[in-house]
Amino acid sequence: MSVPGLARGIAVLRLFRRDRAMLSPAEICSELDLPRSTVHRLLTELIDLGLIRRECDGRYALDSGVLTLGFEYLASNDLVALSAPILEELRDRTNWSTHLAVRQGTRALYLSRYPAQAAVTRNVVVGSSLPAHATVMGRVLLSDLEPTELQTLYADGASLGGGQGVPASLSELQRMIDVDRNKGYAAADGFFESGVIAIAAPVRDMSLKVVAAINAIHAGVAGENMTAMASAVVAAANAISRLLGAPAQMPVVPHAFEGEEA
């Protein structure tokens, strides 16, 4: 990519925001006042670099390759740095692996990982992303969206894919998110692989907006200690939220673990 091309490529990347996670080629042309052929070339090069991806509906979104551009900055990022001791303490106290993620369009992007000694086989790595609708972390990240915003994000439902415990439709996803929101956390038994349990809770900023999510995962069988574990994950998420300016008293208290959620 030439220097002028690099500047234009960066300009394309800067168009994507939290409230505008996906863009069509026409929108990019309009925003940057560039011809369609130029935008097509830029998008192709950015895809080849792993910086953006093309969604099923023809729009584009940032991809996890963006993370590598600022990895050293990410290591000192307030959210990652502030959450580190809390996630490490949760891991050490429970022997469950812990993670931090943010939403990037319809995906959950993992920013940090603290594996326990008995780490599960398919533990994700920093910089990887998973479909938000198919993970407890992702569902927590989606829980801040209004139904109309969720509909817009999953325009025609093409981004959804079913599976064991995974919502196959937008209405099913909304129902699961409503349950998660009412409990204050999301839980799954067997999402990563058979016998692996995951619990996730939201991290909020001073306006109580969900800005991230944490989870704890463990290989085992859901039992009576799940309520206590859910409370521990929520408490850790609330502790991180307070460091970001959220009020000392968070509004939601977790209820009992529901193993059928995935």
GROMACS .gro file of C-alpha atoms in nm:
model
  262
    1MET     CA    1   0.000   0.000   0.000
    2SER     CA    2   0.153   0.335  -0.108
    3VAL     CA    3   0.182   0.633   0.128
    4PRO     CA    4  -0.132   0.804  -0.013
    5GLY     CA    5  -0.298   0.462  -0.007
    6LEU     CA    6  -0.191   0.413   0.355
    7ALA     CA    7  -0.344   0.746   0.453
    8ARG     CA    8  -0.667   0.651   0.281
    9GLY     CA    9  -0.661   0.307   0.442
   10ILE     CA   10  -0.626   0.464   0.786
   11ALA     CA   11  -0.910   0.701   0.699
   12VAL     CA   12  -1.129   0.399   0.622
   13LEU     CA   13  -1.040   0.232   0.954
   14ARG     CA   14  -1.123   0.551   1.144
   15LEU     CA   15  -1.478   0.549   1.006
   16PHE     CA   16  -1.568   0.247   1.220
   17ARG     CA   17  -1.694   0.332   1.566
   18ARG     CA   18  -1.877   0.160   1.850
   19ASP     CA   19  -2.207   0.308   1.729
   20ARG     CA   20  -2.123   0.240   1.363
   21ALA     CA   21  -1.956  -0.099   1.367
   22MET     CA   22  -2.046  -0.196   1.010
   23LEU     CA   23  -2.034   0.013   0.692
   24SER     CA   24  -2.131  -0.045   0.331
   25PRO     CA   25  -1.898   0.050   0.042
   26ALA     CA   26  -2.145   0.326  -0.053
   27GLU     CA   27  -2.126   0.476   0.297
   28ILE     CA   28  -1.745   0.471   0.286
   29CYS     CA   29  -1.746   0.636  -0.058
   30SER     CA   30  -1.977   0.907   0.072
   31GLU     CA   31  -1.784   0.969   0.394
   32LEU     CA   32  -1.443   0.994   0.226
   33ASP     CA   33  -1.559   1.138  -0.107
   34LEU     CA   34  -1.374   0.869  -0.297
   35PRO     CA   35  -1.473   0.683  -0.616
   36ARG     CA   36  -1.613   0.332  -0.576
   37SER     CA   37  -1.313   0.176  -0.754
   38THR     CA   38  -1.071   0.333  -0.505
   39VAL     CA   39  -1.277   0.221  -0.206
   40HIS     CA   40  -1.302  -0.131  -0.348
   41ARG     CA   41  -0.922  -0.147  -0.381
   42LEU     CA   42  -0.870  -0.014  -0.028
   43LEU     CA   43  -1.118  -0.262   0.119
   44THR     CA   44  -0.951  -0.550  -0.065
   45GLU     CA   45  -0.608  -0.452   0.069
   46LEU     CA   46  -0.739  -0.406   0.424
   47ILE     CA   47  -0.901  -0.751   0.409
   48ASP     CA   48  -0.573  -0.902   0.287
   49LEU     CA   49  -0.400  -0.739   0.586
   50GLY     CA   50  -0.657  -0.886   0.824
   51LEU     CA   51  -0.772  -0.541   0.938
   52ILE     CA   52  -1.132  -0.562   0.819
   53ARG     CA   53  -1.370  -0.836   0.712
   54ARG     CA   54  -1.672  -0.857   0.482
   55GLU     CA   55  -1.997  -0.957   0.652
   56CYS     CA   56  -2.267  -1.174   0.495
   57ASP     CA   57  -2.483  -0.872   0.410
   58GLY     CA   58  -2.205  -0.706   0.209
   59ARG     CA   59  -2.106  -0.453   0.473
   60TYR     CA   60  -1.762  -0.434   0.633
   61ALA     CA   61  -1.640  -0.440   0.994
   62LEU     CA   62  -1.307  -0.415   1.171
   63ASP     CA   63  -1.130  -0.748   1.216
   64SER     CA   64  -0.905  -0.865   1.498
   65GLY     CA   65  -0.591  -0.781   1.296
   66VAL     CA   66  -0.641  -0.421   1.406
   67LEU     CA   67  -0.537  -0.537   1.752
   68THR     CA   68  -0.181  -0.615   1.639
   69LEU     CA   69  -0.125  -0.254   1.527
   70GLY     CA   70  -0.139  -0.129   1.882
   71PHE     CA   71  -0.056  -0.433   2.092
   72GLU     CA   72   0.198  -0.250   2.308
   73TYR     CA   73  -0.051   0.029   2.365
   74LEU     CA   74  -0.315  -0.229   2.446
   75ALA     CA   75  -0.092  -0.373   2.718
   76SER     CA   76  -0.095  -0.035   2.892
   77ASN     CA   77  -0.456   0.044   2.811
   78ASP     CA   78  -0.652   0.151   3.118
   79LEU     CA   79  -0.914  -0.120   3.085
   80VAL     CA   80  -0.665  -0.403   3.039
   81ALA     CA   81  -0.429  -0.271   3.306
   82LEU     CA   82  -0.700  -0.195   3.561
   83SER     CA   83  -0.869  -0.530   3.518
   84ALA     CA   84  -0.550  -0.740   3.530
   85PRO     CA   85  -0.508  -0.775   3.910
   86ILE     CA   86  -0.879  -0.842   3.957
   87LEU     CA   87  -0.891  -1.112   3.690
   88GLU     CA   88  -0.569  -1.267   3.820
   89GLU     CA   89  -0.708  -1.271   4.174
   90LEU     CA   90  -1.033  -1.431   4.055
   91ARG     CA   91  -0.832  -1.695   3.869
   92ASP     CA   92  -0.605  -1.766   4.165
   93ARG     CA   93  -0.894  -1.786   4.411
   94THR     CA   94  -1.115  -2.012   4.200
   95ASN     CA   95  -0.872  -2.193   3.966
   96TRP     CA   96  -1.097  -2.092   3.675
   97SER     CA   97  -0.941  -1.929   3.367
   98THR     CA   98  -1.048  -1.566   3.323
   99HIS     CA   99  -1.078  -1.336   3.020
  100LEU     CA  100  -1.164  -0.978   2.924
  101ALA     CA  101  -1.338  -0.890   2.596
  102VAL     CA  102  -1.502  -0.599   2.416
  103ARG     CA  103  -1.760  -0.601   2.139
  104GLN     CA  104  -1.648  -0.538   1.784
  105GLY     CA  105  -1.957  -0.540   1.569
  106THR     CA  106  -2.112  -0.884   1.596
  107ARG     CA  107  -1.802  -1.039   1.753
  108ALA     CA  108  -1.641  -1.054   2.097
  109LEU     CA  109  -1.274  -0.952   2.079
  110TYR     CA  110  -1.056  -1.096   2.355
  111LEU     CA  111  -0.817  -0.841   2.509
  112SER     CA  112  -0.665  -1.038   2.796
  113ARG     CA  113  -0.644  -1.395   2.920
  114TYR     CA  114  -0.537  -1.544   3.253
  115PRO     CA  115  -0.530  -1.925   3.224
  116ALA     CA  116  -0.568  -2.144   3.530
  117GLN     CA  117  -0.339  -2.440   3.590
  118ALA     CA  118  -0.608  -2.673   3.459
  119ALA     CA  119  -0.683  -2.463   3.150
  120VAL     CA  120  -0.949  -2.598   2.917
  121THR     CA  121  -0.837  -2.734   2.581
  122ARG     CA  122  -0.989  -2.463   2.367
  123ASN     CA  123  -0.898  -2.158   2.572
  124VAL     CA  124  -0.899  -1.859   2.338
  125VAL     CA  125  -0.594  -1.638   2.290
  126VAL     CA  126  -0.558  -1.261   2.310
  127GLY     CA  127  -0.654  -1.100   1.981
  128SER     CA  128  -0.895  -1.372   1.875
  129SER     CA  129  -1.262  -1.302   1.825
  130LEU     CA  130  -1.572  -1.519   1.845
  131PRO     CA  131  -1.931  -1.465   1.729
  132ALA     CA  132  -2.097  -1.260   2.003
  133HIS     CA  133  -2.432  -1.440   1.981
  134ALA     CA  134  -2.265  -1.778   2.037
  135THR     CA  135  -2.072  -1.698   2.357
  136VAL     CA  136  -2.169  -1.591   2.707
  137MET     CA  137  -1.916  -1.307   2.686
  138GLY     CA  138  -2.073  -1.190   2.363
  139ARG     CA  139  -2.427  -1.209   2.496
  140VAL     CA  140  -2.325  -0.995   2.792
  141LEU     CA  141  -2.170  -0.743   2.553
  142LEU     CA  142  -2.494  -0.736   2.353
  143SER     CA  143  -2.710  -0.693   2.664
  144ASP     CA  144  -2.677  -0.313   2.656
  145LEU     CA  145  -2.844  -0.286   2.316
  146GLU     CA  146  -3.208  -0.196   2.268
  147PRO     CA  147  -3.410  -0.448   2.061
  148THR     CA  148  -3.404  -0.210   1.762
  149GLU     CA  149  -3.025  -0.175   1.791
  150LEU     CA  150  -2.987  -0.552   1.804
  151GLN     CA  151  -3.204  -0.582   1.493
  152THR     CA  152  -2.988  -0.328   1.311
  153LEU     CA  153  -2.669  -0.506   1.415
  154TYR     CA  154  -2.796  -0.839   1.286
  155ALA     CA  155  -2.965  -0.683   0.984
  156ASP     CA  156  -3.123  -0.990   0.825
  157GLY     CA  157  -3.020  -1.255   1.075
  158ALA     CA  158  -2.757  -1.381   0.832
  159SER     CA  159  -2.484  -1.350   1.097
  160LEU     CA  160  -2.657  -1.599   1.326
  161GLY     CA  161  -2.569  -1.965   1.320
  162GLY     CA  162  -2.729  -2.233   1.530
  163GLY     CA  163  -2.572  -2.514   1.726
  164GLN     CA  164  -2.606  -2.677   2.065
  165GLY     CA  165  -2.744  -2.406   2.291
  166VAL     CA  166  -2.667  -2.133   2.035
  167PRO     CA  167  -2.955  -1.907   1.925
  168ALA     CA  168  -3.054  -1.972   1.565
  169SER     CA  169  -3.277  -1.666   1.530
  170LEU     CA  170  -3.277  -1.304   1.639
  171SER     CA  171  -3.585  -1.356   1.856
  172GLU     CA  172  -3.418  -1.645   2.037
  173LEU     CA  173  -3.105  -1.436   2.089
  174GLN     CA  174  -3.315  -1.151   2.231
  175ARG     CA  175  -3.487  -1.392   2.470
  176MET     CA  176  -3.154  -1.523   2.597
  177ILE     CA  177  -3.017  -1.170   2.638
  178ASP     CA  178  -3.326  -1.071   2.837
  179VAL     CA  179  -3.267  -1.366   3.073
  180ASP     CA  180  -2.899  -1.272   3.107
  181ARG     CA  181  -2.985  -0.908   3.177
  182ASN     CA  182  -3.234  -0.999   3.448
  183LYS     CA  183  -2.985  -1.230   3.619
  184GLY     CA  184  -2.694  -0.990   3.587
  185TYR     CA  185  -2.472  -1.251   3.421
  186ALA     CA  186  -2.472  -1.517   3.150
  187ALA     CA  187  -2.381  -1.882   3.200
  188ALA     CA  188  -2.326  -2.184   2.976
  189ASP     CA  189  -2.256  -2.551   3.035
  190GLY     CA  190  -2.077  -2.710   2.741
  191PHE     CA  191  -2.020  -2.417   2.502
  192PHE     CA  192  -1.642  -2.445   2.446
  193GLU     CA  193  -1.653  -2.822   2.462
  194SER     CA  194  -1.839  -3.092   2.649
  195GLY     CA  195  -1.804  -3.046   3.024
  196VAL     CA  196  -1.674  -2.689   3.011
  197ILE     CA  197  -1.863  -2.427   3.211
  198ALA     CA  198  -1.850  -2.052   3.141
  199ILE     CA  199  -1.988  -1.757   3.337
  200ALA     CA  200  -1.968  -1.395   3.213
  201ALA     CA  201  -2.064  -1.058   3.360
  202PRO     CA  202  -2.069  -0.701   3.225
  203VAL     CA  203  -1.814  -0.427   3.295
  204ARG     CA  204  -1.973  -0.081   3.300
  205ASP     CA  205  -1.840   0.275   3.289
  206MET     CA  206  -1.953   0.575   3.492
  207SER     CA  207  -2.273   0.604   3.288
  208LEU     CA  208  -2.348   0.232   3.350
  209LYS     CA  209  -2.291   0.159   2.982
  210VAL     CA  210  -2.152  -0.189   2.912
  211VAL     CA  211  -1.800  -0.131   2.780
  212ALA     CA  212  -1.655  -0.480   2.825
  213ALA     CA  213  -1.723  -0.822   2.971
  214ILE     CA  214  -1.527  -1.071   3.177
  215ASN     CA  215  -1.571  -1.443   3.206
  216ALA     CA  216  -1.445  -1.741   3.399
  217ILE     CA  217  -1.433  -2.087   3.243
  218HIS     CA  218  -1.364  -2.426   3.394
  219ALA     CA  219  -1.374  -2.793   3.297
  220GLY     CA  220  -1.625  -2.963   3.522
  221VAL     CA  221  -1.989  -3.028   3.597
  222ALA     CA  222  -2.236  -2.759   3.701
  223GLY     CA  223  -2.310  -2.803   4.070
  224GLU     CA  224  -2.428  -2.628   4.380
  225ASN     CA  225  -2.122  -2.400   4.384
  226MET     CA  226  -2.230  -2.233   4.060
  227THR     CA  227  -2.433  -1.968   4.241
  228ALA     CA  228  -2.127  -1.874   4.446
  229MET     CA  229  -1.909  -1.874   4.133
  230ALA     CA  230  -2.155  -1.652   3.948
  231SER     CA  231  -2.149  -1.412   4.242
  232ALA     CA  232  -1.767  -1.410   4.235
  233VAL     CA  233  -1.760  -1.328   3.862
  234VAL     CA  234  -2.019  -1.051   3.903
  235ALA     CA  235  -1.826  -0.911   4.200
  236ALA     CA  236  -1.506  -0.902   3.994
  237ALA     CA  237  -1.686  -0.729   3.705
  238ASN     CA  238  -1.833  -0.475   3.947
  239ALA     CA  239  -1.489  -0.409   4.097
  240ILE     CA  240  -1.352  -0.330   3.751
  241SER     CA  241  -1.658  -0.114   3.680
  242ARG     CA  242  -1.594   0.091   3.994
  243LEU     CA  243  -1.238   0.156   3.877
  244LEU     CA  244  -1.393   0.297   3.558
  245GLY     CA  245  -1.615   0.532   3.757
  246ALA     CA  246  -1.930   0.323   3.797
  247PRO     CA  247  -2.123   0.372   4.125
  248ALA     CA  248  -2.029   0.163   4.426
  249GLN     CA  249  -2.372  -0.002   4.433
  250MET     CA  250  -2.439  -0.181   4.105
  251PRO     CA  251  -2.804  -0.230   4.010
  252VAL     CA  252  -2.826  -0.606   3.947
  253VAL     CA  253  -2.770  -0.895   4.188
  254PRO     CA  254  -2.718  -1.244   4.038
  255HIS     CA  255  -2.966  -1.525   4.088
  256ALA     CA  256  -2.910  -1.900   4.066
  257PHE     CA  257  -2.711  -2.057   3.783
  258GLU     CA  258  -2.924  -2.188   3.497
  259GLY     CA  259  -2.742  -2.470   3.327
  260GLU     CA  260  -2.965  -2.479   3.021
  261GLU     CA  261  -2.831  -2.146   2.895
  262ALA     CA  262  -2.542  -2.182   2.653
   0.00000   0.00000   0.00000
